[in-house]
Amino acid sequence: GEQVEQRPPHLSVREGDSAIIICTYTDSATAYFSWYKQEAGAGLQLLMSVLSNVDRKEEQGLTVLLNKKDKRLSLNLTAAHPGDSAVYFCAVTPGTGGYKVVFGSGTRLLVSP
Amino acid sequence: EAGVTQSPRYAVLQEGQAVSFWCDPISGHDTLYWYQQPRDQGPQLLVYFRDEAVIDNSQLPSDRFSAVRPKGTNSTLKIQSAKQGDTATYLCASSLGRSQNTLYFGAGTRLSVL
């Protein structure tokens, strides 16, 4: 089945710096890619999603890049602020066989003033 | 629009005790997921439903865990005889089950097994 690896597990940046999180996946038929944010004591909230026919998507200071050749998905917070401090997860949905969603192991981001 | 509701928020058990978790998904969402999230790890799928049918429960420890969604709306996840290794947050999520499959999560139930 699909395997997802996420790195780094911890990331510490200064306010205004960029923060980049990377996931790699194994199933070339993966159809849908998402990034979720989890704040302390809460469930996960969707940040952004892309279909497999999209290479790049930008929204409100976030950039998602999809490299299907290398099976790599990245999230770039272009100018992080302390409110971005949270745990971030990538998630992938296969193109066939239903709607099983597999998550990465998470990146704990700390943005200091 | 109401979000995904889970109860209880917290549970503390001794090993061998039973516990049930309840989830009320977003109205109209036909797909419902239960995930186990150990501390400092990503969510790991236990089971998911389409309406009342179990689609994938391959990661559900069937000797002690069970999950039902009898009317295709609310769902219950039960642990018959809890072990310390079951200590985790149990997350419920729902979706419309389409190709652009966005999951909406509840706040989770944090379980501690002593």
Short mmCIF file of N, CA, C and O in Angstrom, two decimals, chain B residues 3 5 7 9 20 22 26 35 37 40 42 44-48 58 72 75-76 86-87 89-90 94 105 107:
data_model
loop_
_atom_site.label_atom_id
_atom_site.label_comp_id
_atom_site.label_asym_id
_atom_site.label_seq_id
_atom_site.Cartn_x
_atom_site.Cartn_y
_atom_site.Cartn_z
N GLY B 3 -19.83 21.28 12.56
CA GLY B 3 -18.70 20.46 12.17
C GLY B 3 -18.87 19.05 12.68
O GLY B 3 -19.95 18.62 13.08
N THR B 5 -18.57 16.28 15.35
CA THR B 5 -18.63 16.28 16.80
C THR B 5 -18.21 14.93 17.35
O THR B 5 -18.70 13.89 16.89
N SER B 7 -17.36 12.67 21.07
CA SER B 7 -17.43 12.60 22.53
C SER B 7 -17.02 11.20 22.99
O SER B 7 -17.16 10.24 22.23
N ARG B 9 -14.38 13.94 25.18
CA ARG B 9 -13.13 14.59 24.79
C ARG B 9 -11.93 13.89 25.41
O ARG B 9 -10.85 13.87 24.84
N SER B 20 -16.09 3.38 24.69
CA SER B 20 -16.70 3.68 23.39
C SER B 20 -16.51 5.15 23.07
O SER B 20 -16.64 6.01 23.94
N TRP B 22 -17.79 8.18 20.29
CA TRP B 22 -18.94 8.48 19.44
C TRP B 22 -18.60 9.63 18.51
O TRP B 22 -17.89 10.58 18.89
N ILE B 26 -20.45 15.57 9.63
CA ILE B 26 -21.17 16.67 9.00
C ILE B 26 -22.35 16.10 8.20
O ILE B 26 -22.19 15.09 7.50
N TYR B 35 -9.41 7.49 12.84
CA TYR B 35 -7.95 7.45 12.86
C TYR B 35 -7.48 7.35 14.31
O TYR B 35 -8.09 7.93 15.22
N GLN B 37 -4.21 8.44 16.54
CA GLN B 37 -3.03 9.29 16.48
C GLN B 37 -2.26 9.18 17.79
O GLN B 37 -2.57 9.86 18.77
N ASP B 40 2.69 12.58 19.15
CA ASP B 40 3.79 13.00 18.26
C ASP B 40 3.91 12.13 17.01
O ASP B 40 5.02 11.97 16.47
N GLY B 42 1.67 10.85 13.17
CA GLY B 42 0.60 11.19 12.26
C GLY B 42 -0.61 10.29 12.47
O GLY B 42 -0.50 9.22 13.08
N GLN B 44 -3.24 7.49 11.90
CA GLN B 44 -3.16 6.18 11.25
C GLN B 44 -4.57 5.63 11.12
O GLN B 44 -5.28 5.49 12.11
N LEU B 45 -4.95 5.33 9.89
CA LEU B 45 -6.33 4.91 9.62
C LEU B 45 -6.64 3.58 10.31
O LEU B 45 -5.90 2.60 10.17
N LEU B 46 -7.76 3.56 11.02
CA LEU B 46 -8.25 2.31 11.61
C LEU B 46 -9.32 1.68 10.70
O LEU B 46 -9.29 0.49 10.41
N VAL B 47 -10.30 2.51 10.28
CA VAL B 47 -11.43 2.01 9.53
C VAL B 47 -12.10 3.19 8.83
O VAL B 47 -12.03 4.32 9.32
N TYR B 48 -12.72 2.91 7.65
CA TYR B 48 -13.57 3.94 7.09
C TYR B 48 -14.80 3.32 6.45
O TYR B 48 -14.79 2.16 6.02
N SER B 58 -8.74 -2.91 7.48
CA SER B 58 -7.58 -3.79 7.51
C SER B 58 -6.61 -3.45 8.64
O SER B 58 -5.82 -4.30 9.05
N GLY B 72 -25.68 4.93 8.62
CA GLY B 72 -24.92 5.75 7.68
C GLY B 72 -24.75 7.18 8.12
O GLY B 72 -24.40 8.04 7.31
N SER B 75 -21.43 7.30 14.20
CA SER B 75 -20.60 6.10 14.27
C SER B 75 -20.07 5.94 15.69
O SER B 75 -19.89 6.92 16.42
N THR B 76 -19.82 4.68 16.06
CA THR B 76 -19.24 4.35 17.36
C THR B 76 -18.04 3.46 17.16
O THR B 76 -18.10 2.48 16.40
N ASP B 86 -2.86 1.30 23.57
CA ASP B 86 -3.97 2.00 22.90
C ASP B 86 -4.01 3.48 23.26
O ASP B 86 -4.83 4.22 22.71
N THR B 87 -3.14 3.90 24.17
CA THR B 87 -3.09 5.31 24.54
C THR B 87 -2.79 6.16 23.32
O THR B 87 -1.78 5.97 22.65
N THR B 89 -4.81 9.66 20.71
CA THR B 89 -6.01 10.44 20.40
C THR B 89 -6.73 9.76 19.24
O THR B 89 -6.09 9.35 18.26
N TYR B 90 -8.03 9.60 19.38
CA TYR B 90 -8.85 8.96 18.35
C TYR B 90 -9.64 10.05 17.62
O TYR B 90 -10.43 10.77 18.22
N SER B 94 -15.02 13.20 8.45
CA SER B 94 -16.02 12.86 7.43
C SER B 94 -15.70 13.60 6.14
O SER B 94 -14.97 14.61 6.14
N PHE B 105 -12.27 17.14 10.28
CA PHE B 105 -11.99 16.40 11.50
C PHE B 105 -12.73 16.96 12.70
O PHE B 105 -12.94 18.17 12.81
N ALA B 107 -12.53 17.21 17.01
CA ALA B 107 -11.43 17.59 17.91
C ALA B 107 -10.73 16.38 18.51
O ALA B 107 -9.63 16.51 19.05
#
